[in-house]
Every structure is written in C-alpha cells, then in structure tokens.
CSV table of C-alpha atoms and ligand atoms in Angstrom, one decimal:
chain,number,residue,atom,x,y,z
V,1,MET,CA,119.2,70.2,113.8
V,2,LYS,CA,119.7,73.1,112.1
V,3,VAL,CA,119.8,73.1,108.0
V,4,ILE,CA,120.5,75.9,105.1
V,5,VAL,CA,118.6,74.7,101.7
V,6,ILE,CA,120.4,77.0,98.6
V,7,GLY,CA,117.6,77.9,96.2
V,8,LEU,CA,113.8,77.8,96.5
V,9,GLY,CA,112.7,77.0,93.2
V,10,ALA,CA,110.5,73.9,93.1
V,11,MET,CA,112.6,71.5,95.2
V,12,GLY,CA,113.7,74.5,97.9
V,13,SER,CA,110.2,75.2,98.9
V,14,SER,CA,109.4,71.4,98.7
V,15,VAL,CA,112.3,70.6,101.3
V,16,SER,CA,111.7,73.6,103.8
V,17,TYR,CA,108.5,72.4,104.2
V,18,HIS,CA,109.3,69.1,104.8
V,19,LEU,CA,112.5,69.6,107.7
V,20,ALA,CA,110.1,72.8,109.1
V,21,LYS,CA,106.5,70.3,109.0
V,22,ARG,CA,109.4,68.1,111.3
V,23,GLY,CA,110.4,70.8,113.5
V,24,ILE,CA,113.7,70.4,112.1
V,25,GLU,CA,115.1,74.4,112.0
V,26,VAL,CA,115.3,75.7,109.1
V,27,VAL,CA,117.2,78.4,106.7
V,28,GLY,CA,116.2,78.5,103.3
V,29,ILE,CA,117.6,81.5,101.2
V,30,ASP,CA,117.2,82.5,97.3
V,31,GLN,CA,118.9,85.1,95.3
V,32,PHE,CA,115.0,85.8,94.2
V,33,SER,CA,111.9,86.1,94.8
V,34,PRO,CA,110.5,82.9,94.0
V,35,PRO,CA,108.7,81.6,92.3
V,36,HIS,CA,110.5,83.8,89.5
V,37,ALA,CA,111.2,83.5,86.3
V,38,PHE,CA,115.0,83.0,85.6
V,39,GLY,CA,115.2,79.2,86.8
V,40,SER,CA,113.4,76.3,86.2
V,41,SER,CA,110.1,76.0,88.0
V,42,HIS,CA,108.0,79.6,85.7
V,43,GLY,CA,105.1,79.1,83.6
V,44,ASP,CA,102.5,77.9,85.5
V,45,THR,CA,101.8,73.7,84.4
V,46,ARG,CA,104.4,70.7,85.1
V,47,ILE,CA,102.9,67.4,83.6
V,48,LEU,CA,103.1,65.1,86.2
V,49,ARG,CA,102.6,61.6,84.5
V,50,LEU,CA,102.6,58.5,85.4
V,51,GLY,CA,104.0,56.6,82.4
V,52,TYR,CA,107.2,56.8,83.1
V,53,ALA,CA,109.9,54.8,80.3
V,54,GLU,CA,113.0,56.6,81.7
V,55,GLY,CA,113.1,54.0,83.8
V,56,MET,CA,110.9,51.6,86.3
V,57,TYR,CA,112.9,52.6,89.2
V,58,TYR,CA,110.6,56.6,89.3
V,59,VAL,CA,107.5,55.0,89.4
V,60,PRO,CA,107.6,54.4,93.0
V,61,LEU,CA,109.3,58.1,93.2
V,62,VAL,CA,106.2,59.3,91.2
V,63,LEU,CA,103.3,57.9,92.7
V,64,ARG,CA,104.1,59.2,95.8
V,65,ALA,CA,104.7,62.1,94.9
V,66,ARG,CA,101.0,62.4,93.5
V,67,GLU,CA,100.0,61.5,96.6
V,68,LEU,CA,101.8,64.7,98.2
V,69,TRP,CA,100.7,66.8,95.6
V,70,LYS,CA,97.5,65.5,96.4
V,71,GLU,CA,97.6,66.3,100.1
V,72,LEU,CA,99.1,69.6,99.6
V,73,SER,CA,95.9,71.1,97.7
V,74,ASN,CA,93.3,69.5,100.7
V,75,GLU,CA,95.2,70.5,103.4
V,76,SER,CA,95.8,74.2,101.9
V,77,GLY,CA,92.3,74.1,99.8
V,78,ILE,CA,94.0,75.3,96.5
V,79,GLU,CA,94.6,73.3,93.4
V,80,ILE,CA,97.7,71.8,93.3
V,81,PHE,CA,97.4,69.2,91.2
V,82,SER,CA,94.5,68.6,88.5
V,83,GLU,CA,94.0,65.2,87.8
V,84,THR,CA,93.4,65.1,83.9
V,85,GLY,CA,94.5,61.8,82.8
V,86,VAL,CA,97.9,62.5,79.9
V,87,LEU,CA,97.7,61.1,76.3
V,88,SER,CA,100.7,60.2,74.8
V,89,VAL,CA,100.7,60.1,70.7
V,90,ARG,CA,103.7,58.7,68.9
V,91,PRO,CA,104.0,56.5,65.8
V,92,ASN,CA,102.6,52.8,66.4
V,93,LYS,CA,106.1,50.7,65.7
V,94,GLU,CA,107.4,47.7,67.3
V,95,GLY,CA,107.5,48.5,70.8
V,96,SER,CA,106.3,51.9,70.9
V,97,PHE,CA,105.2,51.9,75.1
V,98,LYS,CA,106.8,48.7,75.1
V,99,ASN,CA,108.5,50.9,78.4
V,100,SER,CA,106.6,52.5,80.2
V,101,LEU,CA,103.5,50.3,79.6
V,102,LYS,CA,105.7,48.1,82.1
V,103,GLY,CA,105.7,50.3,84.9
V,104,ILE,CA,102.3,51.2,84.1
V,105,GLU,CA,101.0,47.3,84.1
V,106,SER,CA,103.3,46.7,86.8
V,107,PHE,CA,102.0,49.2,89.4
V,108,GLY,CA,98.2,49.0,88.6
V,109,ILE,CA,97.7,52.2,87.1
V,110,LYS,CA,94.6,53.1,84.8
V,111,HIS,CA,95.3,53.0,80.6
V,112,GLU,CA,94.0,53.2,77.5
V,113,LEU,CA,95.0,52.5,73.9
V,114,LEU,CA,94.1,54.6,71.5
V,115,SER,CA,94.7,54.0,67.5
V,116,SER,CA,94.6,57.6,65.6
V,117,ALA,CA,90.7,57.3,65.0
V,118,ASP,CA,90.0,56.8,68.3
V,119,ILE,CA,92.4,59.9,69.5
V,120,SER,CA,90.0,62.8,66.8
V,121,ASP,CA,87.1,60.6,67.5
V,122,VAL,CA,87.5,61.4,71.2
V,123,TYR,CA,89.1,64.8,70.8
V,124,GLY,CA,87.9,66.2,68.0
V,125,VAL,CA,91.1,69.2,68.5
V,126,ILE,CA,93.4,66.8,68.3
V,127,LYS,CA,94.8,65.4,64.4
V,128,PRO,CA,97.4,63.1,64.5
V,129,GLU,CA,98.6,61.6,62.1
V,130,ASP,CA,97.6,58.5,60.7
V,131,ASP,CA,100.5,55.7,61.9
V,132,MET,CA,99.8,57.1,64.5
V,133,ILE,CA,98.8,55.6,68.6
V,134,GLY,CA,97.8,56.9,71.9
V,135,LEU,CA,98.4,56.0,75.5
V,136,LEU,CA,95.3,57.7,77.9
V,137,ASP,CA,97.4,57.2,80.8
V,138,LYS,CA,94.3,58.5,82.7
V,139,GLU,CA,95.3,58.8,87.3
V,140,SER,CA,98.7,61.5,85.8
V,141,GLY,CA,98.0,65.5,85.3
V,142,VAL,CA,99.0,68.6,85.8
V,143,VAL,CA,101.3,70.6,88.8
V,144,HIS,CA,100.3,73.3,89.4
V,145,ALA,CA,104.2,75.0,89.0
V,146,GLU,CA,104.3,78.3,91.2
V,147,ARG,CA,101.1,77.6,93.0
V,148,ALA,CA,102.9,74.3,94.1
V,149,ILE,CA,106.4,76.6,95.7
V,150,GLU,CA,104.2,79.4,96.4
V,151,THR,CA,102.1,76.9,99.5
V,152,HIS,CA,105.4,75.6,100.2
V,153,LEU,CA,107.1,78.6,100.6
V,154,ALA,CA,103.8,79.6,102.6
V,155,LYS,CA,103.7,76.0,104.6
V,156,ALA,CA,107.4,76.3,105.5
V,157,GLN,CA,107.1,79.4,107.0
V,158,ILE,CA,104.0,78.8,109.0
V,159,ALA,CA,106.0,75.5,110.7
V,160,GLY,CA,109.1,78.4,111.8
V,161,ALA,CA,111.0,77.9,108.1
V,162,LYS,CA,113.2,80.9,108.2
V,163,LEU,CA,112.9,82.4,104.4
V,164,PHE,CA,115.4,85.0,102.9
V,165,THR,CA,115.2,86.1,99.5
V,166,ASP,CA,116.7,88.8,97.2
V,167,GLU,CA,119.9,87.4,98.9
V,168,ARG,CA,122.3,85.6,97.3
V,169,VAL,CA,125.3,83.0,98.2
V,170,LEU,CA,128.2,83.3,97.9
V,171,LYS,CA,130.1,80.9,99.6
V,172,ILE,CA,129.6,77.7,101.5
V,173,ASP,CA,132.2,76.5,104.2
V,174,PHE,CA,132.8,73.0,104.9
V,175,SER,CA,133.4,71.9,108.1
V,176,SER,CA,132.3,69.9,110.8
V,177,THR,CA,129.5,72.4,110.7
V,178,VAL,CA,127.9,74.4,107.3
V,179,GLU,CA,128.8,78.0,107.3
V,180,VAL,CA,127.4,80.2,105.0
V,181,LYS,CA,128.1,83.7,103.3
V,182,THR,CA,125.9,85.8,101.2
V,183,ASP,CA,125.9,88.7,100.2
V,184,LYS,CA,124.7,90.2,103.2
V,185,ASN,CA,124.8,88.0,106.1
V,186,THR,CA,126.8,84.6,107.4
V,187,PHE,CA,124.7,81.6,108.8
V,188,SER,CA,125.5,78.2,109.8
V,189,ALA,CA,124.1,75.4,110.7
V,190,ASP,CA,124.5,70.8,111.4
V,191,ALA,CA,123.7,70.4,107.2
V,192,VAL,CA,123.0,72.2,103.8
V,193,VAL,CA,120.7,71.7,101.0
V,194,VAL,CA,121.4,72.8,97.3
V,195,SER,CA,119.3,73.0,95.4
V,196,ALA,CA,120.3,75.5,93.0
V,197,GLY,CA,119.2,74.6,89.8
V,198,ALA,CA,121.2,75.1,86.9
V,199,TRP,CA,122.8,77.4,89.5
V,200,LEU,CA,125.2,74.7,90.9
V,201,THR,CA,128.3,74.4,89.3
V,202,GLU,CA,128.8,78.4,90.1
V,203,LEU,CA,128.5,77.4,93.7
V,204,LEU,CA,129.9,74.2,93.9
V,205,THR,CA,133.3,72.2,92.0
V,206,LEU,CA,131.9,69.4,91.1
V,207,PRO,CA,135.2,68.1,88.4
V,208,LYS,CA,133.7,65.2,87.6
V,209,LEU,CA,130.2,66.1,86.8
V,210,ASN,CA,129.0,67.1,83.2
V,211,PHE,CA,126.2,69.0,83.4
V,212,GLU,CA,125.0,71.0,81.3
V,213,VAL,CA,122.4,74.3,80.6
V,214,GLU,CA,119.9,73.8,77.9
V,215,ARG,CA,118.0,77.0,76.9
V,216,GLN,CA,113.7,76.0,76.5
V,217,VAL,CA,111.4,78.3,75.6
V,218,PHE,CA,107.4,77.7,76.2
V,219,PHE,CA,103.9,79.9,74.6
V,220,PHE,CA,100.9,80.4,75.6
V,221,LEU,CA,98.0,81.0,72.4
V,222,ASP,CA,94.8,81.8,72.5
V,223,VAL,CA,92.1,79.4,72.1
V,224,GLY,CA,89.7,82.1,73.3
V,225,ASN,CA,86.5,80.4,75.2
V,226,ASP,CA,86.8,77.3,72.8
V,227,GLU,CA,85.7,74.7,75.6
V,228,LYS,CA,87.4,71.7,73.4
V,229,PHE,CA,90.6,73.3,75.3
V,230,SER,CA,89.6,73.0,78.3
V,231,PRO,CA,91.0,70.5,81.4
V,232,GLU,CA,87.0,68.6,81.7
V,233,ASN,CA,87.2,68.1,77.9
V,234,LEU,CA,91.1,67.2,76.7
V,235,PRO,CA,94.1,65.8,78.6
V,236,VAL,CA,97.8,66.7,78.5
V,237,VAL,CA,98.6,65.9,75.6
V,238,SER,CA,102.7,64.8,74.3
V,239,ILE,CA,103.6,64.2,70.6
V,240,GLU,CA,106.8,62.3,69.5
V,241,TYR,CA,107.1,62.6,65.5
V,242,GLY,CA,109.5,62.1,63.1
V,243,GLU,CA,112.4,60.6,62.5
V,244,PRO,CA,114.7,60.8,64.2
V,245,ALA,CA,112.3,61.3,66.6
V,246,ARG,CA,111.1,64.4,67.4
V,247,ASN,CA,109.0,65.8,70.6
V,248,PHE,CA,106.2,68.8,71.6
V,249,TYR,CA,103.8,69.1,74.6
V,250,CYS,CA,100.8,71.1,75.7
V,251,ILE,CA,99.0,71.8,78.3
V,252,GLN,CA,95.5,72.1,78.5
V,253,ASN,CA,93.5,75.7,79.8
V,254,PHE,CA,93.1,76.5,82.7
V,255,GLY,CA,93.0,80.3,81.8
V,256,LYS,CA,95.7,81.3,80.3
V,257,GLY,CA,96.0,80.4,77.3
V,258,PHE,CA,97.2,76.6,75.4
V,259,LYS,CA,100.6,75.7,76.6
V,260,ILE,CA,102.2,74.8,74.2
V,261,ALA,CA,106.3,73.9,73.6
V,262,ARG,CA,108.5,71.4,72.5
V,263,HIS,CA,110.8,69.3,75.3
V,264,HIS,CA,114.5,69.1,74.4
V,265,GLU,CA,116.3,70.6,70.8
V,266,GLY,CA,117.3,73.8,72.8
V,267,LYS,CA,120.2,76.1,72.8
V,268,ILE,CA,123.0,74.7,75.3
V,269,SER,CA,124.3,77.9,77.1
V,270,THR,CA,125.1,78.5,81.2
V,271,VAL,CA,123.1,80.3,83.0
V,272,ASN,CA,124.4,83.0,82.5
V,273,ASN,CA,124.7,83.9,78.7
V,274,ALA,CA,121.1,81.7,78.1
V,275,ASP,CA,119.1,83.8,75.9
V,276,ARG,CA,116.6,84.8,77.6
V,277,GLU,CA,114.2,86.7,74.1
V,278,VAL,CA,111.9,84.6,72.1
V,279,HIS,CA,112.9,85.1,68.8
V,280,LEU,CA,110.1,84.9,66.1
V,281,GLN,CA,111.4,82.7,64.3
V,282,GLU,CA,109.9,79.6,67.8
V,283,ARG,CA,107.8,81.1,67.7
V,284,ASP,CA,106.8,80.3,63.4
V,285,ASP,CA,108.1,76.4,64.7
V,286,ILE,CA,104.9,76.3,67.6
V,287,GLU,CA,102.5,77.9,65.2
V,288,ASN,CA,102.9,75.3,62.2
V,289,LEU,CA,103.5,72.3,65.0
V,290,PHE,CA,100.0,73.2,65.8
V,291,SER,CA,98.5,73.7,62.6
V,292,ARG,CA,99.1,70.5,61.5
V,293,PHE,CA,98.5,68.7,64.6
V,294,PHE,CA,95.3,70.3,66.4
V,295,ASN,CA,92.0,71.4,64.3
V,296,GLY,CA,91.5,75.4,63.8
V,297,LEU,CA,93.9,78.5,64.1
V,298,PRO,CA,96.9,78.6,66.4
V,299,GLY,CA,96.0,81.8,68.2
V,300,ASN,CA,97.8,85.5,69.1
V,301,VAL,CA,100.4,84.2,71.6
V,302,LEU,CA,99.7,85.0,75.2
V,303,GLU,CA,102.8,84.8,76.7
V,304,SER,CA,106.0,82.6,76.0
V,305,LYS,CA,108.7,83.2,78.0
V,306,THR,CA,112.7,81.0,78.2
V,307,CYS,CA,114.1,78.1,80.8
V,308,LEU,CA,115.9,76.6,81.4
V,309,TYR,CA,116.3,73.0,81.8
V,310,THR,CA,119.7,71.5,83.6
V,311,ASN,CA,120.8,68.0,82.0
V,312,THR,CA,123.1,65.4,83.8
V,313,PRO,CA,124.8,63.3,80.3
V,314,THR,CA,122.2,60.2,81.2
V,315,ARG,CA,118.6,62.7,82.2
V,316,ASP,CA,118.5,60.7,85.6
V,317,PHE,CA,118.5,63.3,88.4
V,318,LEU,CA,121.0,63.8,91.6
V,319,ILE,CA,120.1,63.1,95.1
V,320,ASP,CA,123.6,61.9,96.8
V,321,PHE,CA,125.3,63.3,99.4
V,322,HIS,CA,128.7,65.4,98.2
V,323,PRO,CA,130.6,62.7,97.5
V,324,ASP,CA,133.6,64.9,100.6
V,325,HIS,CA,130.9,66.3,102.9
V,326,ASP,CA,128.8,64.4,103.7
V,327,ASN,CA,126.3,67.2,106.2
V,328,ALA,CA,126.3,68.4,102.1
V,329,LEU,CA,122.9,67.1,100.3
V,330,ILE,CA,122.7,67.6,96.4
V,331,LEU,CA,119.9,68.0,94.5
V,332,SER,CA,119.7,68.7,90.9
V,333,PRO,CA,116.9,66.8,89.9
V,334,CYS,CA,116.0,68.7,86.4
V,335,SER,CA,116.6,66.8,82.7
V,336,GLY,CA,113.5,68.8,82.1
V,337,HIS,CA,111.5,66.0,84.3
V,338,GLY,CA,111.7,67.4,87.6
V,339,PHE,CA,108.8,68.7,88.9
V,340,LYS,CA,106.1,66.3,89.1
V,341,PHE,CA,109.0,64.5,91.6
V,342,SER,CA,109.9,68.3,94.1
V,343,SER,CA,107.2,66.9,96.1
V,344,VAL,CA,108.4,63.1,97.3
V,345,ILE,CA,111.9,65.1,97.4
V,346,GLY,CA,111.5,67.2,99.8
V,347,GLU,CA,110.3,64.5,102.0
V,348,ILE,CA,113.4,62.6,100.6
V,349,SER,CA,115.8,65.0,101.9
V,350,ALA,CA,114.0,65.6,104.9
V,351,ASP,CA,114.6,61.8,105.7
V,352,LEU,CA,117.7,61.8,104.9
V,353,LEU,CA,119.0,63.9,106.6
V,354,GLU,CA,117.2,63.1,109.6
V,355,LYS,CA,117.6,59.2,109.6
V,356,GLY,CA,120.6,59.3,107.4
V,357,LYS,CA,118.2,56.9,104.9
V,358,SER,CA,115.1,56.5,102.4
V,359,ASP,CA,112.8,54.1,102.1
V,360,PHE,CA,113.2,54.6,98.3
V,361,ASN,CA,115.8,53.3,96.1
V,362,LEU,CA,117.7,56.3,94.6
V,363,GLU,CA,120.8,54.2,93.8
V,364,GLU,CA,120.2,55.9,89.8
V,365,PHE,CA,120.7,59.4,91.3
V,366,SER,CA,123.8,58.9,93.2
V,367,PHE,CA,127.1,60.3,92.1
V,368,GLU,CA,128.6,57.3,91.5
V,369,LYS,CA,125.8,56.9,88.8
V,370,HIS,CA,126.6,60.5,87.3
V,371,TYR,CA,131.2,60.6,87.1
V,372,ILE,CA,132.0,61.3,83.4
V,373,ASP,CA,134.7,58.4,84.0
V,374,ARG,CA,132.7,56.0,85.3
F,401,LIG,C1,110.1,75.3,80.2
F,401,LIG,C2,110.3,74.1,80.9
F,401,LIG,C3,109.6,73.0,80.9
F,401,LIG,C4,108.5,72.2,82.2
F,401,LIG,N1,107.9,70.3,82.1
F,401,LIG,C5,107.6,70.4,82.5
F,401,LIG,C6,107.4,69.2,83.1
F,401,LIG,O1,106.1,69.0,82.7
F,401,LIG,N2,107.3,68.2,84.2
F,401,LIG,C7,108.1,67.7,85.1
F,401,LIG,O2,108.4,67.1,85.6
F,401,LIG,N3,109.3,68.8,85.3
F,401,LIG,C8,109.1,70.0,83.9
F,401,LIG,N4,110.0,70.6,84.0
F,401,LIG,C9,111.3,69.7,85.0
F,401,LIG,C10,111.2,71.2,86.5
F,401,LIG,O3,110.8,72.3,85.8
F,401,LIG,C11,111.9,71.0,86.6
F,401,LIG,O4,113.3,70.2,87.4
F,401,LIG,C12,111.8,72.1,88.2
F,401,LIG,O5,111.9,73.0,88.3
F,401,LIG,C13,113.3,71.8,88.8
F,401,LIG,O6,113.8,72.7,89.8
F,401,LIG,P1,114.7,73.1,90.6
F,401,LIG,O7,114.7,74.0,92.4
F,401,LIG,O8,116.1,72.4,90.0
F,401,LIG,O9,115.0,74.8,90.1
F,401,LIG,P2,114.4,76.6,90.0
F,401,LIG,O10,113.4,76.6,90.5
F,401,LIG,O11,115.7,76.8,89.2
F,401,LIG,O12,115.6,76.8,91.3
F,401,LIG,C14,116.9,76.8,91.6
F,401,LIG,C15,117.0,77.5,92.6
F,401,LIG,O13,118.0,78.2,93.2
F,401,LIG,C16,118.3,79.8,93.8
F,401,LIG,N5,119.9,79.8,93.4
F,401,LIG,C17,120.9,79.5,92.5
F,401,LIG,N6,121.6,80.2,92.6
F,401,LIG,C18,121.6,80.6,94.4
F,401,LIG,C19,122.3,82.1,94.8
F,401,LIG,N7,123.6,81.2,94.3
F,401,LIG,N8,122.1,82.1,96.0
F,401,LIG,C20,120.5,81.9,96.1
F,401,LIG,N9,120.0,81.6,95.3
F,401,LIG,C21,120.7,80.7,95.1
F,401,LIG,C22,117.8,80.7,92.4
F,401,LIG,O14,117.3,82.0,92.2
F,401,LIG,C23,116.7,79.3,91.8
F,401,LIG,O15,115.5,80.1,91.9
F,401,LIG,C24,110.2,71.8,82.8
F,401,LIG,C25,111.3,73.1,83.4
F,401,LIG,C26,111.8,73.5,81.9
F,401,LIG,C27,112.8,75.0,82.2
C-alpha cells in the first residue's frame, strides 16, 4: 500500500511516522519545512490535559495520546512530554468542574480540588480571586510541540517515508487511485491523507462544512531565573474569569520564558489574509492579565507570534474519509485543542487506512456530525 500525506504539521508528521513504522510506503509533502511558524503547530509547547469537559469521548483518546508521547520520548531519548500537572482555575459556581470531573473520576485520573487560598499558598506566584477554585489534573502536562514534529518526521524517514518539503500541492485527482500534483512533481498512490490545517478548504471543496480560521497571539515573557515559574514548581495554569467567561493559559518557563496567551477571542480570517503582526494593544492586554493574576511585574516580551486555529462549528475534530472518495482521509483536529492528540491521531489514521477501522469511537468526528444542514 502507498499513501500520500499532504501537510506535515502536528497531524501529518505523526501519520507519516505511524504509517511508515508499519511498512506502508509513504510520500509526505509540505509547502514549507515543518516545524514552521505559518500554521498551527509552532510556539514550542502545547498543553496536554486529561480533564476533558468538552466530552467524555476525548478521554480514552487523550490517555492513549499521552502513552504514545511517553513512548516517543523513551524511544528517542528526547523529552517530548513533561508531566508537570495542569491547574485549571475558575469562579466557584455550582458545577464548576462537573464535566471535567466526570471524565477524571470515571478513568481514575489523579487530581485535587483547591480553594483560592490553597492555590496562593501552594503556588506563591498565582493570585486567584477570592471566589475562585482550582482543579489540579496531576498526570497532565506539556507536549514539546516542535520537538514532537521533528522527532516524528525523523523517525518516519528512518522507517522509509519519503518527505518532500518546500513543495506545494496544487491539485488532488481522485479515481481508483489518487494523483497529487505539486509545483514540482506528480505523485500517485492508493490513498491520501489531507492534514493541511488552516489550508484544508483551499485544497478541497467541502461544501457542507463551515470551518473558520481564527488568528491567535502568544507571548513568552521574561521571568529571569525565577524558579517559581519553572516546571518543577508550577503546573500549567489555565484561568477562566469574568462574565461571559474568558480564558487564558500559561505554560511554565522551559528556558524560553513564561508562555501566556488568550484562548479563542481571535479575529476570524482566512489563512492567506490573517494579520501576522502582533500589536501593542495585544501586548498590553497580556501584561494586564499577568498583573491581575500573578504576583510580580510582567518581564520583557522575549517572543510574540501569531498562530491559527481552524475551528469547526462544534469545536470537535474532523477525522473521516471524504464523503465522495473513500481513499481520502481528512484530518482537521484543531479548534485550538488538537496538538495533544496528534500522536494518537497518527495511530488511528494508520489503523483506518490499514485495517479500515479504529479501536476508538470516532462518531463525534465524522463528516456527518459537522454538516451545516444536519
Ligand atoms: C496559539 C495556539 C495554541 C495552541 N495550544 C494548544 C494546546 O495547548 N494544546 C493542544 O492540544 N492544542 C493546542 N493548539 C492546537 C494545535 O496546535 C493544533 O490543533 C495543531 O497544531 C494542528 O496541527 P495540523 O497538523 O492540523 O496543522 P498545521 O500544523 O498547521 O499543519 C498543516 C500543514 O499543512 C501544510 N500544507 C497546507 N496546505 C498545503 C499544500 N497545498 N501543499 C503542501 N502542504 C500544505 C502546511 O504548510 C502545514 O505545515 C494550539 C494552537 C495554537 C495556534
């Protein structure tokens, strides 16, 4: 069997690795040289949380994803997953963590509920409001995103995958086989995986879907050598506040600074028209958030970049064969929370292509679930 993988970001790099590891012939193509800063997968780190309020059906997937990240770390000798814990903080209302706790308790995931006073006692740097509570998800942590992509791609190549970077796919022709035309070559194969991130709808016409590309901004703040911001002393922190609720998250200083960003609230755009500049007002906003919820002054901005979410209306992923072409597997696992799953999505994709089925329930990720006129 031969498979072409279009897009070698978080998803495509993992798919290429899992296919090649099984002895399947892989041709991987990307218009840039991943990891790069134009799509959805840059910025060094991503949160892996096991508490999944979005739906219980995510929990078996994220548990397997974490296992695979650990395996990849062990096999490669590179730290790809760091188990630092994830602390979610939000106003203490009835049922505040009801949905997350449902999954956490059903799957026996280690956790602790913390009052506002506990949070400030244990982590001196966090300044929660008095009416807030926290859920510490102890077995969660951080995936080192760019390292993960590099490692998947390197291991895919070792296993025999042929990767073509700085090569843009222009057209996909479907018949009993698949023909992919790029700006340099024409490739044919038995099947294609389209993991093109925010470019998905530029490549394929998917009339009944309504995906949006949302611009996001993230910052790395200078916290010097302050050990209180290190992964040894601080979990990932995500904070929900205000009415209507707003969210931001922070990732510890792994050497590049303290990462801080809002989740959603970004401008809806297209992949080609997204504003790639970070503005002063966005920087002020982040510095204000830091001052409101953390002790100390926000340090200089060491790095700031834009990044793209590709959102489905339900914010669930799309993992399914094209409705008209059963030799085309379409992956759009973003909506701002896909990276952590990319390890298991690689494995699932290999199962779907090799065996025609997966051990996981993928019902919520089908085309059918995403149709506008459903
Ligand atoms: C700021 C930010 C923070 C995030 N935080 C988290 C988090 O904490 N936890 C989490 O789990 N998820 C998080 N996410 C979401 C996660 O990063 C994405 O779900 C994931 O990176 C999507 O990967 P992808 O492979 O689908 O897309 P991408 O990485 O963008 O890959 C798509 C690839 O396709 C290539 N391509 C497109 N069109 C063509 C073409 N015509 N020819 C050749 N190549 C093509 C592109 O060049 C690109 O390399 C975050 C996202 C952002 C933006």
